mmCIF file of C-alpha atoms and ligand atoms in Angstrom:
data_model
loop_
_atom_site.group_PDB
_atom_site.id
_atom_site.type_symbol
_atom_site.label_atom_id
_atom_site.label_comp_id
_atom_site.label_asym_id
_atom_site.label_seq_id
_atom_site.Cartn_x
_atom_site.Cartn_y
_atom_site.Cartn_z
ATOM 1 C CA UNK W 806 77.454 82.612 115.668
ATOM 2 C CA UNK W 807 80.799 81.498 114.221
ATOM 3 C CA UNK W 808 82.261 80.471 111.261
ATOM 4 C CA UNK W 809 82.290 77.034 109.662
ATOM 5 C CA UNK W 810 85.355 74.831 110.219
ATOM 6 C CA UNK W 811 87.790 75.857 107.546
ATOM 7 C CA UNK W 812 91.840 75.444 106.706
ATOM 8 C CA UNK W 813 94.310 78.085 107.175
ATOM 9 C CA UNK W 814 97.752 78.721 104.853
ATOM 10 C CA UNK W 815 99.804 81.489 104.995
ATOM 11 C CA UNK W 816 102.235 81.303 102.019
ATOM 12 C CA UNK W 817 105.448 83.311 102.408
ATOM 13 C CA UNK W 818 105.942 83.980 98.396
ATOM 14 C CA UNK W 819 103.695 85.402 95.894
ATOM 15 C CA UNK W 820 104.248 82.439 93.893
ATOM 16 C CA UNK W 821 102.786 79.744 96.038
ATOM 17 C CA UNK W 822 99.996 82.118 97.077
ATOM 18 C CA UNK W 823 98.500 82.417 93.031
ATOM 19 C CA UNK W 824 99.810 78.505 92.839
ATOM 20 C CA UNK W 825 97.162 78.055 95.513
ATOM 21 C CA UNK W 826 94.817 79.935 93.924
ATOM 22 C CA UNK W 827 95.251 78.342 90.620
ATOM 23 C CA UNK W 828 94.955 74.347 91.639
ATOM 24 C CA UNK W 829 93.303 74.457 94.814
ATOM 25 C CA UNK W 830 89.550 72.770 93.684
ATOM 26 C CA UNK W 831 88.146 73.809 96.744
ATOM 27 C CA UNK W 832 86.574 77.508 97.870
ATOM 28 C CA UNK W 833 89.654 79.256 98.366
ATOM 29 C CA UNK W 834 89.470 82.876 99.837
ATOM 30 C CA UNK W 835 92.421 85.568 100.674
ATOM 31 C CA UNK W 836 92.105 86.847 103.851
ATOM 32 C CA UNK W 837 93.457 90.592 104.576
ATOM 33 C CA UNK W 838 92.752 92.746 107.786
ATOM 34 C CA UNK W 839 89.494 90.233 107.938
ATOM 35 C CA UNK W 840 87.780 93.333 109.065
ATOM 36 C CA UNK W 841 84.472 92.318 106.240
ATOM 37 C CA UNK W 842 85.603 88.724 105.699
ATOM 38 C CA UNK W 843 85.258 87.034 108.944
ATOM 39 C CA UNK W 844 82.008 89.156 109.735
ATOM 40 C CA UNK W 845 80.536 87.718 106.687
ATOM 41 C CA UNK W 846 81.891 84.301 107.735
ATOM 42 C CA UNK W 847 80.748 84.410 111.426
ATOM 43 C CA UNK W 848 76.869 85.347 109.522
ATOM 44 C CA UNK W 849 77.706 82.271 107.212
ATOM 45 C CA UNK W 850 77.384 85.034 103.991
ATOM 46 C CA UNK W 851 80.693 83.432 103.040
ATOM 47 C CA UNK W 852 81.886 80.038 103.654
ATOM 48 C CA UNK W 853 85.407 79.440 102.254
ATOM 49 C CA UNK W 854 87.111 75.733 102.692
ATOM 50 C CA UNK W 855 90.136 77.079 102.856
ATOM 51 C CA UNK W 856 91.741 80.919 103.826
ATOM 52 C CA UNK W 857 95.080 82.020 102.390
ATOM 53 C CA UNK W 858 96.785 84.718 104.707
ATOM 54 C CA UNK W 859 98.403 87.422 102.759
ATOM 55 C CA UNK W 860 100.232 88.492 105.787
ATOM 56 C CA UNK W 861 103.628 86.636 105.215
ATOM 57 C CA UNK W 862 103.812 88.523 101.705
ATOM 58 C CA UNK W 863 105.734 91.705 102.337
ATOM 59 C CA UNK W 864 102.507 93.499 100.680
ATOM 60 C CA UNK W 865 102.502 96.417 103.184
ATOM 61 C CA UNK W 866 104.366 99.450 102.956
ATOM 62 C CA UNK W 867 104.680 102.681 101.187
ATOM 63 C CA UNK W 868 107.226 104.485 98.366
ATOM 64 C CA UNK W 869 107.792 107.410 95.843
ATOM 65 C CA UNK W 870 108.968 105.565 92.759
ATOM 66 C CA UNK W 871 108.976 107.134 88.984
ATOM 67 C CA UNK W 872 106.326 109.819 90.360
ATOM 68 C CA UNK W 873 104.070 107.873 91.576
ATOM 69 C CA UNK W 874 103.073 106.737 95.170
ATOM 70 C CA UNK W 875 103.115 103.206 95.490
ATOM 71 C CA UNK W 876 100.436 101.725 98.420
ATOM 72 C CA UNK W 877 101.358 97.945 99.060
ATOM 73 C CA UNK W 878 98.084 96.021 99.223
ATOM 74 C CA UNK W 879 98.108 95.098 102.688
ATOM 75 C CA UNK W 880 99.281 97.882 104.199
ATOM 76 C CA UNK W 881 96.507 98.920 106.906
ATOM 77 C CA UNK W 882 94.552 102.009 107.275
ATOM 78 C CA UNK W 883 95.889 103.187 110.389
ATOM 79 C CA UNK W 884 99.599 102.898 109.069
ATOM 80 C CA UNK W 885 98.833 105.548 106.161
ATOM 81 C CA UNK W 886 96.846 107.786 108.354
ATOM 82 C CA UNK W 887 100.469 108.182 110.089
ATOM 83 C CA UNK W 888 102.384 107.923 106.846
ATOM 84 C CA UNK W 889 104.651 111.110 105.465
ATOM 85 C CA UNK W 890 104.667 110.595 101.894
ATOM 86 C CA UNK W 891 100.836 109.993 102.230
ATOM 87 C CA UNK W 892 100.212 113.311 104.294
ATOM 88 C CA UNK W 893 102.377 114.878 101.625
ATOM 89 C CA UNK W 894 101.514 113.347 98.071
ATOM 90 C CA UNK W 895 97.907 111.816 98.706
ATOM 91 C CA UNK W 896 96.478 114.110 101.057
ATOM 92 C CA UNK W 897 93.081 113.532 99.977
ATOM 93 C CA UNK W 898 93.518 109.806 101.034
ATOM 94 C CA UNK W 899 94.204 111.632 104.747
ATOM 95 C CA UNK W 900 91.114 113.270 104.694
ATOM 96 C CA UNK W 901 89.190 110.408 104.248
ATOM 97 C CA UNK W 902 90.536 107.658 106.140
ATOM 98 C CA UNK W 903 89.009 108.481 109.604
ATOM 99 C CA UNK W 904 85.524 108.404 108.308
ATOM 100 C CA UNK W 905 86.844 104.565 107.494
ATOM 101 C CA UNK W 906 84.865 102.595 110.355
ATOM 102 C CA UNK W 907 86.407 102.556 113.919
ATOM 103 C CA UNK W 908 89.861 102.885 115.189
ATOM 104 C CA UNK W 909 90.076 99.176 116.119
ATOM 105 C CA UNK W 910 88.802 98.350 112.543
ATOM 106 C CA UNK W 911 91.252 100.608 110.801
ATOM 107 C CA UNK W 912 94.047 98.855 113.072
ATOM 108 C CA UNK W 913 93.006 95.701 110.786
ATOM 109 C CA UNK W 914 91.446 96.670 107.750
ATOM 110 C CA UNK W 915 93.554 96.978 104.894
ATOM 111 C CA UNK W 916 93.675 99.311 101.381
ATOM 112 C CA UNK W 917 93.828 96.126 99.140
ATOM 113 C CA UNK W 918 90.732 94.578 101.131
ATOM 114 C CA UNK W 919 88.449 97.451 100.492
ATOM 115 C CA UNK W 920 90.047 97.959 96.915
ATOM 116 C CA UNK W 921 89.294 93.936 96.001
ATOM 117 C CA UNK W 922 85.844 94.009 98.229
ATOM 118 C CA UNK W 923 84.329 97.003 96.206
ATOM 119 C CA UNK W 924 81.565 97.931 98.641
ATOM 120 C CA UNK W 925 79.788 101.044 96.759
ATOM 121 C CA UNK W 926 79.502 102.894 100.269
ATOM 122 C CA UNK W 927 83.380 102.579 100.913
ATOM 123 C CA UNK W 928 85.508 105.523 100.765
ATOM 124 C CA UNK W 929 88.600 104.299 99.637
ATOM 125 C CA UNK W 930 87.126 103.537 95.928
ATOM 126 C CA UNK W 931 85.894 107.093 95.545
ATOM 127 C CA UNK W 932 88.959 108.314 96.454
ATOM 128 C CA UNK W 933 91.265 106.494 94.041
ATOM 129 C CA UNK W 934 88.914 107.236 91.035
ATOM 130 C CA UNK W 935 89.317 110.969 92.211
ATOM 131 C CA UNK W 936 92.797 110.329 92.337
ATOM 132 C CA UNK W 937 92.874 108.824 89.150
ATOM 133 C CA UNK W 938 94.945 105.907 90.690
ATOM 134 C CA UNK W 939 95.787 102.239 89.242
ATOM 135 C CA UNK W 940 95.342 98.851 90.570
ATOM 136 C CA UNK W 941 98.270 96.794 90.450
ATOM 137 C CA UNK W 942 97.230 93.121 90.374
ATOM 138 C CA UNK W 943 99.180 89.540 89.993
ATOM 139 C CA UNK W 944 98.235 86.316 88.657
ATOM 140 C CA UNK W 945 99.449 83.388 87.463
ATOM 141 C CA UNK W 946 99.930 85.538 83.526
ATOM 142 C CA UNK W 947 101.729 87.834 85.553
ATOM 143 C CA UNK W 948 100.893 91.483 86.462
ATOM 144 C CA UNK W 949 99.113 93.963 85.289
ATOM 145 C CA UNK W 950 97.870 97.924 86.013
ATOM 146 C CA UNK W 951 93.985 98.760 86.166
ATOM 147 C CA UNK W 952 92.744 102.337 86.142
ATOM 148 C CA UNK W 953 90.524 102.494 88.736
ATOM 149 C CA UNK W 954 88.384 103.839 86.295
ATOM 150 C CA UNK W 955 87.647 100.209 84.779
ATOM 151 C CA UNK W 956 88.714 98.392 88.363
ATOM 152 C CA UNK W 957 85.152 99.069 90.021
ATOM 153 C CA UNK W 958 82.866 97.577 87.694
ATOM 154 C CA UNK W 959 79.787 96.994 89.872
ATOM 155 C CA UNK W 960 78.292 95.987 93.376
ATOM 156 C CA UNK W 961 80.848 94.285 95.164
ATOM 157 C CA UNK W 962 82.866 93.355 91.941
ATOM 158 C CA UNK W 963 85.915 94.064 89.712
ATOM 159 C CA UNK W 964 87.432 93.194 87.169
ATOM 160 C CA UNK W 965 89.732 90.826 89.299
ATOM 161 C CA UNK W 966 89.926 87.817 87.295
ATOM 162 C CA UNK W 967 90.118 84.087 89.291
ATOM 163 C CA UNK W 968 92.822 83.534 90.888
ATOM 164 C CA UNK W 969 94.430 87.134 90.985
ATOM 165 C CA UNK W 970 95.775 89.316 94.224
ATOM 166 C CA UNK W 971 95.788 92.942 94.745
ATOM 167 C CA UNK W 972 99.633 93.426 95.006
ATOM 168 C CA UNK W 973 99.333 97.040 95.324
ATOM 169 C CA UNK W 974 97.958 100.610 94.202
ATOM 170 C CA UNK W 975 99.395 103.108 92.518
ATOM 171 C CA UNK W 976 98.517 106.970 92.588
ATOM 172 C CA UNK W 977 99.896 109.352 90.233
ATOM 173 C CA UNK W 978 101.974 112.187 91.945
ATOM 174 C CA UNK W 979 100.472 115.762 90.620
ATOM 175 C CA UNK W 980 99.339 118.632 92.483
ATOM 176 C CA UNK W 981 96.055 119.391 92.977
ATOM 177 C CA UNK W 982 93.519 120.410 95.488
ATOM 178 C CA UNK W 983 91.510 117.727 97.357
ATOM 179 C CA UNK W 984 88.169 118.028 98.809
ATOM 180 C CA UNK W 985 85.907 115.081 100.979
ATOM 181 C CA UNK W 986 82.550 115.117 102.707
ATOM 182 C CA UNK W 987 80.286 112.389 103.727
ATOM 183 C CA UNK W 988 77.384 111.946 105.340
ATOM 184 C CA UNK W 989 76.562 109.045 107.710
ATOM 185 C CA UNK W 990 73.986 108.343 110.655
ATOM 186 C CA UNK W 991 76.876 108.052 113.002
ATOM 187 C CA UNK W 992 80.499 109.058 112.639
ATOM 188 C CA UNK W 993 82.376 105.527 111.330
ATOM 189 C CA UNK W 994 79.166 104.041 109.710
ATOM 190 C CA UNK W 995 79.297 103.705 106.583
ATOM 191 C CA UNK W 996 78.003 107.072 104.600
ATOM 192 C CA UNK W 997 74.532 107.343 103.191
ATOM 193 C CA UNK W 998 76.605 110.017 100.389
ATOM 194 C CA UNK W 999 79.615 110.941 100.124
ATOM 195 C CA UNK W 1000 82.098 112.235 97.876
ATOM 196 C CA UNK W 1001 85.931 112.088 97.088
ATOM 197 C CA UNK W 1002 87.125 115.315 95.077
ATOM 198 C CA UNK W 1003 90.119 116.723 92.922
ATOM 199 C CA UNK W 1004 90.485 119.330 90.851
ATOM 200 C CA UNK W 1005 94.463 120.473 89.402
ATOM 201 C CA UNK W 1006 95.208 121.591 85.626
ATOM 202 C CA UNK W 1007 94.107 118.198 84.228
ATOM 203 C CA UNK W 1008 91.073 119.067 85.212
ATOM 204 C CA UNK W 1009 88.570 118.107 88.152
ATOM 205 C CA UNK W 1010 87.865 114.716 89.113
ATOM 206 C CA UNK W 1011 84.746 114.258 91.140
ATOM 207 C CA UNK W 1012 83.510 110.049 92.564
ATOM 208 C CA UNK W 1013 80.264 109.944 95.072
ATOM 209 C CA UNK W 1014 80.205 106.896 97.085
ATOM 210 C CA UNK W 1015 77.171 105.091 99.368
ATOM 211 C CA UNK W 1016 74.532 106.027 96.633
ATOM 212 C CA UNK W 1017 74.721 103.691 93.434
ATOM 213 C CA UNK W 1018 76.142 100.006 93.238
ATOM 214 C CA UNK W 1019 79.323 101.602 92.818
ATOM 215 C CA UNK W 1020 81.223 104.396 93.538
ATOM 216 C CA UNK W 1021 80.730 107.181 90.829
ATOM 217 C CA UNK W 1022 82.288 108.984 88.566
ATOM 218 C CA UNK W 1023 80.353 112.445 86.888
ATOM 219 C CA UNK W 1024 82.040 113.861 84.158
ATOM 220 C CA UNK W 1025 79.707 117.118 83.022
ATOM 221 C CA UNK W 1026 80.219 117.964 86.963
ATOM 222 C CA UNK W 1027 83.624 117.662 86.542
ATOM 223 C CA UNK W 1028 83.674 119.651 83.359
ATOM 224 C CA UNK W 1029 81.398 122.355 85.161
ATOM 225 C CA UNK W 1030 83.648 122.645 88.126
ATOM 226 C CA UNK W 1031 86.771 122.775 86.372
ATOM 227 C CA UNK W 1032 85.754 125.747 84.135
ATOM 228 C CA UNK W 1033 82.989 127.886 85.978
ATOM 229 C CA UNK W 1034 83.537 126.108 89.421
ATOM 230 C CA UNK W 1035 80.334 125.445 91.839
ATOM 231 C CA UNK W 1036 76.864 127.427 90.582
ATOM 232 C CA UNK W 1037 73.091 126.014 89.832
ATOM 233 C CA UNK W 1038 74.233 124.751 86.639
ATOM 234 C CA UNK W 1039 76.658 122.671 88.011
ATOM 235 C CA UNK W 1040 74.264 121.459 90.225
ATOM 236 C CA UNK W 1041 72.077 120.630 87.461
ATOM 237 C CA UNK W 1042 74.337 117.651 86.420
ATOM 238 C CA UNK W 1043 73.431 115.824 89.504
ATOM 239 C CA UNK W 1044 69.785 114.816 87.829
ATOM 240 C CA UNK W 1045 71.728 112.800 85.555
ATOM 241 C CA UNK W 1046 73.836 110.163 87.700
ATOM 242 C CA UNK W 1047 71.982 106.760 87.928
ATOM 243 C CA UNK W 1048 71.709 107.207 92.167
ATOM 244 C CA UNK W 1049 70.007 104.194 93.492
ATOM 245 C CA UNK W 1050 67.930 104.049 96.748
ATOM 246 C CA UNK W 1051 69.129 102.099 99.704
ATOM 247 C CA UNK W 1052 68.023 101.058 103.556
ATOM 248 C CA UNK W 1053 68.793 104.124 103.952
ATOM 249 C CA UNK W 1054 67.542 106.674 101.937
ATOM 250 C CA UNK W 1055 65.415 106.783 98.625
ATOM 251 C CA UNK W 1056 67.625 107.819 95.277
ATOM 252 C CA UNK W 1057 65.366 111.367 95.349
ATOM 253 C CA UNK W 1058 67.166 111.674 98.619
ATOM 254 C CA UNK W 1059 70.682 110.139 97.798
ATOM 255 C CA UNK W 1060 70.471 112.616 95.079
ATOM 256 C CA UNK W 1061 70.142 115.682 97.451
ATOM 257 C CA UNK W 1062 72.307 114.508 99.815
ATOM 258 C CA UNK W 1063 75.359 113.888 97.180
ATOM 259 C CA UNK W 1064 74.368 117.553 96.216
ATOM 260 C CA UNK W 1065 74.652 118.752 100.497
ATOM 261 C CA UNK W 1066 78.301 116.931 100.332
ATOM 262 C CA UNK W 1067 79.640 118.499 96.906
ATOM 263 C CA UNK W 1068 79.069 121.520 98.242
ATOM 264 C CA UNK W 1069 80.685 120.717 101.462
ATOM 265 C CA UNK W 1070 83.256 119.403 100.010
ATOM 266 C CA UNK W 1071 84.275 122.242 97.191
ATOM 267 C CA UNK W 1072 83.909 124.830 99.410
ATOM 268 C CA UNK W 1073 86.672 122.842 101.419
ATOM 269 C CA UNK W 1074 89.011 122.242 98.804
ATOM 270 C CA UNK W 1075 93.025 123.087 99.891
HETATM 271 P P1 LIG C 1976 89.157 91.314 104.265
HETATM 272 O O1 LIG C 1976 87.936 91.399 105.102
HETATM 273 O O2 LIG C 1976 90.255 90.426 104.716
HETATM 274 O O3 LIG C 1976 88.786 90.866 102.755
HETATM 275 C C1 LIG C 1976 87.671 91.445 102.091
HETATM 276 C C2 LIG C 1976 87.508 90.736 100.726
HETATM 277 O O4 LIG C 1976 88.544 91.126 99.838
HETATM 278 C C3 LIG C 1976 87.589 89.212 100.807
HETATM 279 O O5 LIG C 1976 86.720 88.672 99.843
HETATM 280 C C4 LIG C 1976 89.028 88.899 100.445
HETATM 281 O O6 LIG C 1976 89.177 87.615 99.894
HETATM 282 C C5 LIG C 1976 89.328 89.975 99.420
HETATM 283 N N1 LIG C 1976 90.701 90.451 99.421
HETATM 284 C C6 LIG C 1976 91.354 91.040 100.461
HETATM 285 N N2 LIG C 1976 92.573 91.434 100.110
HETATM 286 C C7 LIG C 1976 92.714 91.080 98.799
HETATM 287 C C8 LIG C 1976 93.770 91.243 97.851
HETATM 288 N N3 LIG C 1976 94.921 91.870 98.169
HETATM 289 N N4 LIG C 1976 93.575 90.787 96.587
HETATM 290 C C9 LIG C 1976 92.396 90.184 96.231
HETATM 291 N N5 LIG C 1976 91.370 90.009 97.097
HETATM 292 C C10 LIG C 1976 91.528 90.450 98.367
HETATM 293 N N6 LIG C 1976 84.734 100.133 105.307
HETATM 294 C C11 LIG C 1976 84.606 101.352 104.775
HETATM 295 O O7 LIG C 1976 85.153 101.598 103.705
HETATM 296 N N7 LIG C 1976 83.907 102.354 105.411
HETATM 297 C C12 LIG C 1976 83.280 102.143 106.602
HETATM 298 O O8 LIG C 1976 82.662 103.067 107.150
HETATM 299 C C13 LIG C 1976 83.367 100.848 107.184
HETATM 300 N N8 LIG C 1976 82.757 100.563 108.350
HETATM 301 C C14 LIG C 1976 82.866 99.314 108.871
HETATM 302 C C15 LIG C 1976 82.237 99.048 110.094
HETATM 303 C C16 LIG C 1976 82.342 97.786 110.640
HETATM 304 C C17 LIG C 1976 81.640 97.516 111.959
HETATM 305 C C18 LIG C 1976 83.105 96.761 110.011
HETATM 306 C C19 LIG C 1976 83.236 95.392 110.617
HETATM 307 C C20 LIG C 1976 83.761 97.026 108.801
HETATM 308 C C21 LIG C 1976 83.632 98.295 108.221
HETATM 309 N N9 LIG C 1976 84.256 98.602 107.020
HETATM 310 C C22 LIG C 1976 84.122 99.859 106.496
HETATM 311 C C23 LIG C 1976 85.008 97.561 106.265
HETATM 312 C C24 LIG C 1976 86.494 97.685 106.504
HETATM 313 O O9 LIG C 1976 86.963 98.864 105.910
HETATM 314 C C25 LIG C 1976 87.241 96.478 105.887
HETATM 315 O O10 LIG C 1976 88.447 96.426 106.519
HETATM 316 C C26 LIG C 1976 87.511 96.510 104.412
HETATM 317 O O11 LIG C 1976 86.355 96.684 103.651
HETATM 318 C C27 LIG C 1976 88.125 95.198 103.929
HETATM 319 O O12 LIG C 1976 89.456 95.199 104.230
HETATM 320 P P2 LIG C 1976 90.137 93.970 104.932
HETATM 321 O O13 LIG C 1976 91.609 94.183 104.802
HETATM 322 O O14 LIG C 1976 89.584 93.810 106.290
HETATM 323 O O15 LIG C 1976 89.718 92.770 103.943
#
């Protein structure tokens, strides 16, 4: 099955993209790497009149600026798997990425698409709450900064308000040690649990993914690991994240299973 019939723009300024956004009547939708969009088009989930190409933005790219790592929205996965100052500031964002779907996918697929789509099994938003990074986003009031902390706000949605891009994200440079497991049927599906891991002298940060309608956050872990690092007790904080059941796997389960990859993942931590 295809898509409906629909128009194409590809604005080359920032300006007449939100300008777009703003008086456009019509179902207007940004298009990234495409890599869940068109899918979800071709199924008829989503049927925009009208697609706006970020491509001709300049989004892409990545920089050290006033200690912090700047991600342009549209740069694509594959690009920071092979990037320097990502290896070398974000490493935790390395380990991760190849569990991100399928080479030809991660050719496409872009950070700001999975950061704006919010899909609670996604890796990237686990990983920028463990990072504590922020979400830079422009609109038509001009820009703002989001901690991711408050970006992810439930399934599939964020506090994006209408009409405003992902420009870029921001992750704070400090060093710490990183840790990621997952858990999926096959490798490049997305995980049934996983989890996204920091811990430095602020303290540890710790975000499952794939078993709630959002990625999550689980602060007496984190206090647990950060002082007496992994034993029963910290274990014992598990029974008190909201996990949800899925196709997958029943919430009993998601629970043990987010328990199989913090354990993984701690005992990995460099
Ligand atoms: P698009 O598909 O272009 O856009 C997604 C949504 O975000 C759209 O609603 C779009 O309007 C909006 N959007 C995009 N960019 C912006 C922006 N800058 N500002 C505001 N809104 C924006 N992902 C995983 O994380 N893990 C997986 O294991 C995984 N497996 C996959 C397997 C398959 C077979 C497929 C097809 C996809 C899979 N994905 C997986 C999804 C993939 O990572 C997508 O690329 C990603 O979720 C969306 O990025 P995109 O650049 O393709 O965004």
């Amino acid at each position: 099955m295809k898509s409906i019939d629909f128009e194409y723009q590809r604005p080359e300024t920032l300006e007449a993209t939100l300008a777009l956004l703003a008086d456009d009547t019509r179902d207007v939708q940004l298009l990234a790497g495409g890599q869940s969009l068109i899918p979800m088009m071709n199924l008829r989930m989503a049927a925009p009149e009208v697609l706006v190409d970020l491509g001709a933005l300049g989004l892409s790219g990545v920089a050290l600026r006033d200690g912090w790592l700047e991600i342009g929205a549209m740069t694509r996965y594959s690009a920071l798997m092979r990037d320097d100052l990502v290896a070398r500031h974000a490493p935790l964002m390395r380990l991760a990425l190849p569990h991100v779907a399928h080479a030809a996918i991660r050719n496409r697929g872009t950070l700001g698409g999975s950061v704006a789509l919010a899909d609670p099994a996604a890796e990237v938003p686990a990983v920028l709450l463990a990072l504590n990074a922020e979400i830079e986003v422009a609109g038509r009031n001009g820009r703002r900064n989001i901690a991711a902390d408050d970006f992810f706000v439930g399934l599939y949605e964020t506090d994006l308000d209408d009409g405003e891009i992902v420009t870029a994200i921001r992750i704070p440079v400090q060093p710490c040690r990183t840790g990621f497991a997952e858990v999926a049927r096959r490798h490049g599906d997305y995980a049934m649990a996983g989890v996204a891991l920091t811990v430095g002298e602020a303290g540890a940060r710790v975000a499952f993914f794939g078993v709630a309608d959002r990625a999550l956050r689980a602060p007496g872990l984190e206090e647990a690991l950060a002082t007496r690092g992994m034993d029963q007790a910290a274990l014992e904080h598990l029974r008190t994240l909201p996990f949800e059941g899925d196709l997958n796997a029943s919430a009993e389960m998601k629970r043990h299973l987010a328990g199989v990859v913090l354990k993984r993942a701690f005992n990995g931590l460099a």
